[in-house]
PDB file of C-alpha atoms and ligand atoms in Angstrom:
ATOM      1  CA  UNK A   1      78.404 100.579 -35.331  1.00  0.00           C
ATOM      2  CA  UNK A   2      77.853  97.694 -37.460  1.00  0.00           C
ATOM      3  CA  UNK A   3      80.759  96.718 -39.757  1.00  0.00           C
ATOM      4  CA  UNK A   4      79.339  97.048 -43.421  1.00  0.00           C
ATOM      5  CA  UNK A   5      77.662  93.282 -44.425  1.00  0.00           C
ATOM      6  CA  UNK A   6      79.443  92.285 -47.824  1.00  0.00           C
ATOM      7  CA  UNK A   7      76.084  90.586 -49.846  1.00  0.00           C
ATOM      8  CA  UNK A   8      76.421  88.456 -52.402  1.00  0.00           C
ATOM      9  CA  UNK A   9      73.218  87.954 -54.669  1.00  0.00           C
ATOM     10  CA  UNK A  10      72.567  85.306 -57.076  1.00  0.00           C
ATOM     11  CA  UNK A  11      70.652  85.612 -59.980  1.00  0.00           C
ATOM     12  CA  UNK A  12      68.891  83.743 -63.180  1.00  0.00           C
ATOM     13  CA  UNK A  13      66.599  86.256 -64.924  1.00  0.00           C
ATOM     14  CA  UNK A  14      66.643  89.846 -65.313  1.00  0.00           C
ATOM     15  CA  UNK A  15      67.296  91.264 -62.726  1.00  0.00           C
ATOM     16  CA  UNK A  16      65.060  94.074 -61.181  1.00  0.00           C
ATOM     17  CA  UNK A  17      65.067  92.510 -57.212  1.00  0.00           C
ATOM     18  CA  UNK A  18      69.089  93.238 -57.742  1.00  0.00           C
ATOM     19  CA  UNK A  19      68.021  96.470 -59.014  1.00  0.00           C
ATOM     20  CA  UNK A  20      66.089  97.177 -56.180  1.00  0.00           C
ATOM     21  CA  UNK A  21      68.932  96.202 -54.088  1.00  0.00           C
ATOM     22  CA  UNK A  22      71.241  97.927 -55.624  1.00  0.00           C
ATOM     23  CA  UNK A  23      69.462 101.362 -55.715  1.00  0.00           C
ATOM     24  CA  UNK A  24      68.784 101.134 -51.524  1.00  0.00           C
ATOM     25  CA  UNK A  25      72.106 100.240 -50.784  1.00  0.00           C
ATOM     26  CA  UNK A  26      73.545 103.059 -52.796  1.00  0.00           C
ATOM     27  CA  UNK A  27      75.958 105.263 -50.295  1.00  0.00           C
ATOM     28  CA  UNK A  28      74.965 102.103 -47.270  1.00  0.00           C
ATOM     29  CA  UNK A  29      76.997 101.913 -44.304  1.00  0.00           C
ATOM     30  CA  UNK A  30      75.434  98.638 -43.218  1.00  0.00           C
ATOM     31  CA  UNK A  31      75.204  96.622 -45.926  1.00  0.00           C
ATOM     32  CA  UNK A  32      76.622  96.576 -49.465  1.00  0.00           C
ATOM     33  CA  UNK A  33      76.301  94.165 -53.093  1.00  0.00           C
ATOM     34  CA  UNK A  34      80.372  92.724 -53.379  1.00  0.00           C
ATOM     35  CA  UNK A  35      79.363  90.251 -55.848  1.00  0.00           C
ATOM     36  CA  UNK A  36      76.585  89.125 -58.275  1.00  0.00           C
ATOM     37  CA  UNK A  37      76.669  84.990 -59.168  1.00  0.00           C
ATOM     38  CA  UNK A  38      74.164  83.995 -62.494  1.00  0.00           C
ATOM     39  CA  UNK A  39      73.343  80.247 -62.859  1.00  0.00           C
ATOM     40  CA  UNK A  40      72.754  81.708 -66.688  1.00  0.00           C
ATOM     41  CA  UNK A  41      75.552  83.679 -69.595  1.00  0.00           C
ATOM     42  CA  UNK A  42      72.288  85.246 -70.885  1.00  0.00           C
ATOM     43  CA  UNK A  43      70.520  86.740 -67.421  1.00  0.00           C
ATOM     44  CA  UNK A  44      69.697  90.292 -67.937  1.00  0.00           C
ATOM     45  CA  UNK A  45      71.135  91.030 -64.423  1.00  0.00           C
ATOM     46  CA  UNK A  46      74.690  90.565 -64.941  1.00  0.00           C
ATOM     47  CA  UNK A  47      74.508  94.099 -67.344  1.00  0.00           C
ATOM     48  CA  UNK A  48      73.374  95.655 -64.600  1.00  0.00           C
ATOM     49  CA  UNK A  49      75.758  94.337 -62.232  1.00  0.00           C
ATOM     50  CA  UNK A  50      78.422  95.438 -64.707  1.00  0.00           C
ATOM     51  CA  UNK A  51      76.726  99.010 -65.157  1.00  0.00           C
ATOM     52  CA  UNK A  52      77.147  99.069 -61.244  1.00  0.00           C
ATOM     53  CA  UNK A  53      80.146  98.437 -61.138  1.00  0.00           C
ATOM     54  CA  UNK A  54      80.205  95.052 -58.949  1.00  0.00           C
ATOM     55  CA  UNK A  55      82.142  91.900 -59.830  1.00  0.00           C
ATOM     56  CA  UNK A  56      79.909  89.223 -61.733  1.00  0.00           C
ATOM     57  CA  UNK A  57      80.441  85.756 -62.752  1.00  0.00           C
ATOM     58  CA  UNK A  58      78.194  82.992 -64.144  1.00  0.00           C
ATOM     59  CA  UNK A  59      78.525  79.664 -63.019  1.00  0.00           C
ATOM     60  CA  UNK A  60      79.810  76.263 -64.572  1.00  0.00           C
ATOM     61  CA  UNK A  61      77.773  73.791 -62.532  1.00  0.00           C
ATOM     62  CA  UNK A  62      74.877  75.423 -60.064  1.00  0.00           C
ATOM     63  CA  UNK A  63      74.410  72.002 -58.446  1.00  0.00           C
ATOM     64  CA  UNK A  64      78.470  71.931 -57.612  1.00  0.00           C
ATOM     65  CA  UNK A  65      78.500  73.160 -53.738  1.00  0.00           C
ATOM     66  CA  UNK A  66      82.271  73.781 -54.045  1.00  0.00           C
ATOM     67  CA  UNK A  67      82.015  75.734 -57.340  1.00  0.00           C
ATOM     68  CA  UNK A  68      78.442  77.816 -56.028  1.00  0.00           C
ATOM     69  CA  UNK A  69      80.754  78.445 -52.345  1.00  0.00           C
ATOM     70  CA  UNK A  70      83.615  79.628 -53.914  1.00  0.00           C
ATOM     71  CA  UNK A  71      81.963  82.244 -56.488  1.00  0.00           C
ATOM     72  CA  UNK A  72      79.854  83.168 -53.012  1.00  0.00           C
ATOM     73  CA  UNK A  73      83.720  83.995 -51.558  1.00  0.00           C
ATOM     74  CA  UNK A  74      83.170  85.861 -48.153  1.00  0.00           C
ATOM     75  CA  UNK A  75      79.608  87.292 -48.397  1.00  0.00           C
ATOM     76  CA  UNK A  76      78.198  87.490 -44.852  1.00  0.00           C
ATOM     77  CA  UNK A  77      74.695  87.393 -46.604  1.00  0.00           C
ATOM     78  CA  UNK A  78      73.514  85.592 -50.180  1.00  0.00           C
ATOM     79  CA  UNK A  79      70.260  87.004 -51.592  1.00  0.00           C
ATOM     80  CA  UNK A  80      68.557  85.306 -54.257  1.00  0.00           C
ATOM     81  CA  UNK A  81      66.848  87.358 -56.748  1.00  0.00           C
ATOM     82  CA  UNK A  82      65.188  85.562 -59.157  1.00  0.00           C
ATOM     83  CA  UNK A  83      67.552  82.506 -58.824  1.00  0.00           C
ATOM     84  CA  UNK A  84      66.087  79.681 -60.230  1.00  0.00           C
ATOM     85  CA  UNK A  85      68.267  76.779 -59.301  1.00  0.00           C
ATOM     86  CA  UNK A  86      67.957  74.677 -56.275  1.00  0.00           C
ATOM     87  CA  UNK A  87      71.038  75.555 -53.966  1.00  0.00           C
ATOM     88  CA  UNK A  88      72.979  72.115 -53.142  1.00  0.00           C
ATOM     89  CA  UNK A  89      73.286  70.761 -49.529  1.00  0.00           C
ATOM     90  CA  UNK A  90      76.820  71.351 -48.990  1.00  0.00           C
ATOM     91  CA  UNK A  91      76.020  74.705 -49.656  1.00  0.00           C
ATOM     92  CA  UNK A  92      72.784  75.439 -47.541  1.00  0.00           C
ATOM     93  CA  UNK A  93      74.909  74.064 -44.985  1.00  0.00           C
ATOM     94  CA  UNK A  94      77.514  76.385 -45.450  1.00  0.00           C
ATOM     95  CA  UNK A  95      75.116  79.375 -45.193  1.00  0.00           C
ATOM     96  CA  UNK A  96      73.064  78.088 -42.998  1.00  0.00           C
ATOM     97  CA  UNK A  97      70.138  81.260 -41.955  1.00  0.00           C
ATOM     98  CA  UNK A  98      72.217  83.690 -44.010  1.00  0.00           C
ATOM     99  CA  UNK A  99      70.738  82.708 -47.344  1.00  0.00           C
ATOM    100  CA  UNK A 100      67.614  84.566 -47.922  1.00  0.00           C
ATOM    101  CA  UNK A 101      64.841  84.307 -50.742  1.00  0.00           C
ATOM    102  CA  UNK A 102      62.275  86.433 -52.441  1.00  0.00           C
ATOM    103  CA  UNK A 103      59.207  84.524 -53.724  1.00  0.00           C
ATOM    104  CA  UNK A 104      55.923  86.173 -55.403  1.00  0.00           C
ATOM    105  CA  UNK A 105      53.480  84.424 -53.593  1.00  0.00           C
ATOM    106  CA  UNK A 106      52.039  84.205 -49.513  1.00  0.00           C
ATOM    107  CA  UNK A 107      54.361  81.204 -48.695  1.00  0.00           C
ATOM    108  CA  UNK A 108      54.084  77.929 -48.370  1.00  0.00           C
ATOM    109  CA  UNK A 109      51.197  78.310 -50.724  1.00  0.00           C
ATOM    110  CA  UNK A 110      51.846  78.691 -53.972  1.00  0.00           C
ATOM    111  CA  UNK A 111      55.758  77.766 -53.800  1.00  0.00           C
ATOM    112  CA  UNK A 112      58.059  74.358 -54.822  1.00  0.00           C
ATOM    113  CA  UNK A 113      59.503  73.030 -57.988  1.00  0.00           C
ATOM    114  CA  UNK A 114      58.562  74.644 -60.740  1.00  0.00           C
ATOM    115  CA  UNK A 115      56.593  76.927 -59.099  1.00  0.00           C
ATOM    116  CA  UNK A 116      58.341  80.795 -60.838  1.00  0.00           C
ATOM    117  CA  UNK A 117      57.704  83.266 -62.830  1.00  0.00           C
ATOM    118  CA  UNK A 118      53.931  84.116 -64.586  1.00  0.00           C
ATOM    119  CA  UNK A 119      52.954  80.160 -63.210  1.00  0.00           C
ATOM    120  CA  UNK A 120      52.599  81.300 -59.849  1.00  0.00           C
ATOM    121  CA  UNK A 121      50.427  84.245 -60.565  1.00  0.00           C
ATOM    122  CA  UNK A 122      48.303  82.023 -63.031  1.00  0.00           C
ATOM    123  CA  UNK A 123      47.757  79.514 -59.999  1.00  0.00           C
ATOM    124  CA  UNK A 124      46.987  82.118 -57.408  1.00  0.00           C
ATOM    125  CA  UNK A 125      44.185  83.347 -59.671  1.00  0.00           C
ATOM    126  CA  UNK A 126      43.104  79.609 -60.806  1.00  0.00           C
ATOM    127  CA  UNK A 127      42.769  78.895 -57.186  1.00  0.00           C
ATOM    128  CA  UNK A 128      40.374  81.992 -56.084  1.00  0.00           C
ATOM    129  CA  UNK A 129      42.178  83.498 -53.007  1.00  0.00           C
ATOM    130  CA  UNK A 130      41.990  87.276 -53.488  1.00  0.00           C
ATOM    131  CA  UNK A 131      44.820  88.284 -51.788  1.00  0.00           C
ATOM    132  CA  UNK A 132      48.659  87.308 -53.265  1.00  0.00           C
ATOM    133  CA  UNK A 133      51.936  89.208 -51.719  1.00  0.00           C
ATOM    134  CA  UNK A 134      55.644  88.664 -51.633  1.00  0.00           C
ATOM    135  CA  UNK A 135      57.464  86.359 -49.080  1.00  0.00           C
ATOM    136  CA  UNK A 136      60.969  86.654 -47.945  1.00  0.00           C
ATOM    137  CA  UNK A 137      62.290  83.510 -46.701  1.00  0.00           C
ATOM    138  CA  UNK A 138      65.546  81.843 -45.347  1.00  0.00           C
ATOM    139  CA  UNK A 139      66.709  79.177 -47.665  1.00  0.00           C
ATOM    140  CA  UNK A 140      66.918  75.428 -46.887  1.00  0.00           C
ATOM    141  CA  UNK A 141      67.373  71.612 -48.797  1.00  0.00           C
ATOM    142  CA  UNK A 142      64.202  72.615 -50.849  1.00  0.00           C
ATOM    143  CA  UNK A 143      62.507  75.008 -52.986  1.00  0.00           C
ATOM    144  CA  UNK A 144      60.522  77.641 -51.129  1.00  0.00           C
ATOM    145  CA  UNK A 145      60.068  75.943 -48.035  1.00  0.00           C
ATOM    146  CA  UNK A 146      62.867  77.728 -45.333  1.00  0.00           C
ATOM    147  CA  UNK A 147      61.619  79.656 -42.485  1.00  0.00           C
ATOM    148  CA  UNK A 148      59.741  82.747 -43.339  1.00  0.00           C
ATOM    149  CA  UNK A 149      61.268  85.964 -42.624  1.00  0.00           C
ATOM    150  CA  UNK A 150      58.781  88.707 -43.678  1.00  0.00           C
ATOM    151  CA  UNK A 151      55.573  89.067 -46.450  1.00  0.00           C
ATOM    152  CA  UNK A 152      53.157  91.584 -47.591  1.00  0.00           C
ATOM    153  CA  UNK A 153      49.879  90.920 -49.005  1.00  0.00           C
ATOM    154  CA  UNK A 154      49.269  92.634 -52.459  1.00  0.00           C
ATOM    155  CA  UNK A 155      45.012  92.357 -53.401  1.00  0.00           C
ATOM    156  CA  UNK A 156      44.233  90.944 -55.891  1.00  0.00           C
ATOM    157  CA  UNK A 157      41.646  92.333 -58.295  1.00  0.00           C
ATOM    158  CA  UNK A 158      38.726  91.808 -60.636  1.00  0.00           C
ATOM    159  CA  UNK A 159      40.113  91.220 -63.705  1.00  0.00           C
ATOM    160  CA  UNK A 160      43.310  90.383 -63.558  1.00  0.00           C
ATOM    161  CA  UNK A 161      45.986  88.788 -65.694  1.00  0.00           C
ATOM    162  CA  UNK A 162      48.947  86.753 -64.327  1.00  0.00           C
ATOM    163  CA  UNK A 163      50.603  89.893 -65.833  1.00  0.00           C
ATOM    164  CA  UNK A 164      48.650  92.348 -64.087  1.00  0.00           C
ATOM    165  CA  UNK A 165      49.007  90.780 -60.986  1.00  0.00           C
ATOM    166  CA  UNK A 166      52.664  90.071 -61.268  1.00  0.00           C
ATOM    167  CA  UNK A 167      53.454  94.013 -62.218  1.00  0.00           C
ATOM    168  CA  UNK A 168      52.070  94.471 -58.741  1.00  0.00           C
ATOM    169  CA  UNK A 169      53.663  92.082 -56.229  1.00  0.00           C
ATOM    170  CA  UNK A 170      56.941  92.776 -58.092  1.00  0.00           C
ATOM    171  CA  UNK A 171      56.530  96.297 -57.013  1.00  0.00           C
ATOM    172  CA  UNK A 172      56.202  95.186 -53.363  1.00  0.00           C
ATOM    173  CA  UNK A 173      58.888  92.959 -53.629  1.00  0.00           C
ATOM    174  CA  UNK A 174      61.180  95.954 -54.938  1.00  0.00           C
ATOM    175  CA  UNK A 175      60.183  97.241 -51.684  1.00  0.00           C
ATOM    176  CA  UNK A 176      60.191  94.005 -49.069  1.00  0.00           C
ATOM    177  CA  UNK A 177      63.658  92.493 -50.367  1.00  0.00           C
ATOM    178  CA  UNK A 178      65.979  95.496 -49.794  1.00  0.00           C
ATOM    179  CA  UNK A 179      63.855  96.305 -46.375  1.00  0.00           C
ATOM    180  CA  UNK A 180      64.695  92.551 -44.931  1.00  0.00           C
ATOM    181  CA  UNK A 181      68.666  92.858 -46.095  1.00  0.00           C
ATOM    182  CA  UNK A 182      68.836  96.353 -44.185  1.00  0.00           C
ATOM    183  CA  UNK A 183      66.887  94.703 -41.339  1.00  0.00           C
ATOM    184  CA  UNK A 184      69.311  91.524 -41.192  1.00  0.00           C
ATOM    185  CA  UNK A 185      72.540  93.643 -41.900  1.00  0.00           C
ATOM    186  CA  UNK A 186      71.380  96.131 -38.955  1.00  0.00           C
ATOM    187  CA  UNK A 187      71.316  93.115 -36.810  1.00  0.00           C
ATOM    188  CA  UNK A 188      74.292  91.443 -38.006  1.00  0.00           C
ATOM    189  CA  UNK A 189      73.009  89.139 -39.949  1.00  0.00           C
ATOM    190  CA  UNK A 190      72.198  86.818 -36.662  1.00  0.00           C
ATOM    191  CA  UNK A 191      72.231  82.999 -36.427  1.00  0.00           C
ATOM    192  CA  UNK A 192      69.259  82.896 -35.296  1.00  0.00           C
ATOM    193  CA  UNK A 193      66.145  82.849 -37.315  1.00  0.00           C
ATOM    194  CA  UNK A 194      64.741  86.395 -37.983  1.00  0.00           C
ATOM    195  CA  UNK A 195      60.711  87.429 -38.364  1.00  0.00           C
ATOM    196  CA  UNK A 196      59.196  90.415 -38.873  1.00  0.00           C
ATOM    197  CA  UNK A 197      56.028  91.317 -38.439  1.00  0.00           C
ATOM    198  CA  UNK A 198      53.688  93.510 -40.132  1.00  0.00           C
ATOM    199  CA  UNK A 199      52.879  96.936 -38.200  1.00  0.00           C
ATOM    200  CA  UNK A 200      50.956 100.074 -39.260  1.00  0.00           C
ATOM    201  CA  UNK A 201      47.377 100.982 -40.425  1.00  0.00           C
ATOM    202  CA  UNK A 202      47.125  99.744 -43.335  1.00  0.00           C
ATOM    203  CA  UNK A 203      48.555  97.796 -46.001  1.00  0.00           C
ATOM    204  CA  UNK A 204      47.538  99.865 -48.968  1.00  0.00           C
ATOM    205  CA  UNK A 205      47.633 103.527 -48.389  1.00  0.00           C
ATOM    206  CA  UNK A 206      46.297 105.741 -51.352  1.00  0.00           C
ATOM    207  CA  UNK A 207      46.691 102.748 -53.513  1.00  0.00           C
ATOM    208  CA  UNK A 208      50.955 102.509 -52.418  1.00  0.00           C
ATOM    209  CA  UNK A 209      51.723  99.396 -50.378  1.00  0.00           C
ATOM    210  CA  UNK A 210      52.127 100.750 -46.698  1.00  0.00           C
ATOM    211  CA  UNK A 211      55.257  98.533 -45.941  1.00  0.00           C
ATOM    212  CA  UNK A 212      56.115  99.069 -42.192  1.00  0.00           C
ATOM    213  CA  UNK A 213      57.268  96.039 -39.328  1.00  0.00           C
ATOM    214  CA  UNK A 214      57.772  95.346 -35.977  1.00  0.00           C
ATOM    215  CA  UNK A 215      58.996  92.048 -34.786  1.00  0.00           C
ATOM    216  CA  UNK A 216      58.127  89.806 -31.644  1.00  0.00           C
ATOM    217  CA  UNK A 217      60.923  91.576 -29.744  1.00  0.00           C
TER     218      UNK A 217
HETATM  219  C1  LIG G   1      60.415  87.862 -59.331  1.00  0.00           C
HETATM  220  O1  LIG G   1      59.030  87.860 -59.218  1.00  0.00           O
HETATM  221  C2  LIG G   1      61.004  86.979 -58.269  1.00  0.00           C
HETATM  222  O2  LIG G   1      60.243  86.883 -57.088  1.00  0.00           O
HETATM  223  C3  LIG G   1      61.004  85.675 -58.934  1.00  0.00           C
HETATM  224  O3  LIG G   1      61.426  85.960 -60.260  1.00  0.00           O
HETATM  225  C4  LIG G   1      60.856  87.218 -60.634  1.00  0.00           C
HETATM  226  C5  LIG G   1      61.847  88.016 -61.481  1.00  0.00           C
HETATM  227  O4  LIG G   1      62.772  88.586 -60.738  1.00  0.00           O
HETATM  228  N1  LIG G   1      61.806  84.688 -58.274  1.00  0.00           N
HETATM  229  P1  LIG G   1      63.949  89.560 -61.290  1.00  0.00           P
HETATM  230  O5  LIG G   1      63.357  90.662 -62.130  1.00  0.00           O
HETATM  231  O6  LIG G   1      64.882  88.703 -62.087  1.00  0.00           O
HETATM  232  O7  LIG G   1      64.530  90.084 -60.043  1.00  0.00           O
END
């Protein structure tokens, strides 16, 4: 039996990946949220860390390694949720393929500095593609560019807004994120990179992303 993964999530925004989180992990054996770090005071998130009763703390300095470490304390596994701060060096070091990232766009395209939030949906429709997703990735010196872990395509459709679009791939990433922490934590979080690969019949079934993996095991 795996001992229970303590996770530590950091956040900038408001919050709903952590949600998301949250909510699976409820009553978790594998895997639970110990902490909840905000590189912002006024991040939605930290009321609903509070309203879940875990520990929250905002931080002074995001680009001080020894600060971001220390409010990290001994999570086996760091999620970020809508984190909008590079991580430091000294700290990607530190956490080396146990610092995972959800991003609302088919990685590498569509990802880097400045590249979050309704941008990324306005660029994936600017550029034509008609399928977007969510991307799960390990985290490394720079934005949006660690290995990739798991994704899942979300259509895009005639008509739509960077709003419309974003209301969907957020729903798959409510879905992805808390699937690739239980799939990690089940594994013990190993040093070794981690990819999963899409399985099943479909990826939309009656209209519901159809989220299901297998890996090259
Ligand atoms: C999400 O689309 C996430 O991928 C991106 O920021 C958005 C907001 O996330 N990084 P949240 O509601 O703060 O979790």
């Amino acid at each position: 039996m795996q001992p229970l993964t303590p996770i530590a999530v950091l956040v900038s925004g408001a919050g709903t990946n952590l949600q998301a989180l949250l909510d699976a992990l409820r009553g978790s054996s594998l895997a639970r949220v110990t902490r909840v770090v905000s590189s912002r005071p006024d991040a939605g998130a930290l009321e609903r860390a509070r309203s879940a009763g875990v520990p929250a703390c905002v931080l002074a300095d995001p680009g001080d390694p020894t600060e971001l470490v220390a409010a990290l304390g001994d999570a086996e596994l760091v999620v970020l949720a809508g984190y909008l701060r590079r991580i430091p060096p000294g700290a990607v070091v530190r956490f080396r393929l146990r610092m995972i990232n959800i991003h609302p766009a088919l990685l590498p395209a569509f990802g880097g500095p400045g590249m979050y939030g309704r941008r990324v949906h306005e660029r994936v429709l600017a550029s034509g593609v008609t399928l977007s997703g969510a991307t799960v990735h390990y985290v490394d010196e720079e934005y949006d560019r660690g290995p990739i872990i798991a994704q899942w395509p979300v259509p895009v459709r005639a008509g739509d807004t960077p709003e419309s679009l974003a209301a969907r791939v957020l729903e798959v990433e409510h879905r992805l994120l808390p699937f690739v922490v239980l799939e990690l934590a089940q594994r013990g979080v190993p040093r070794t990179p981690v990819r999963l690969f899409a399985a099943g019949p479909a990826f939309v079934i009656d209209d519901q992303p159809a989220l299901r993996f297998g890996d090259a095991r």
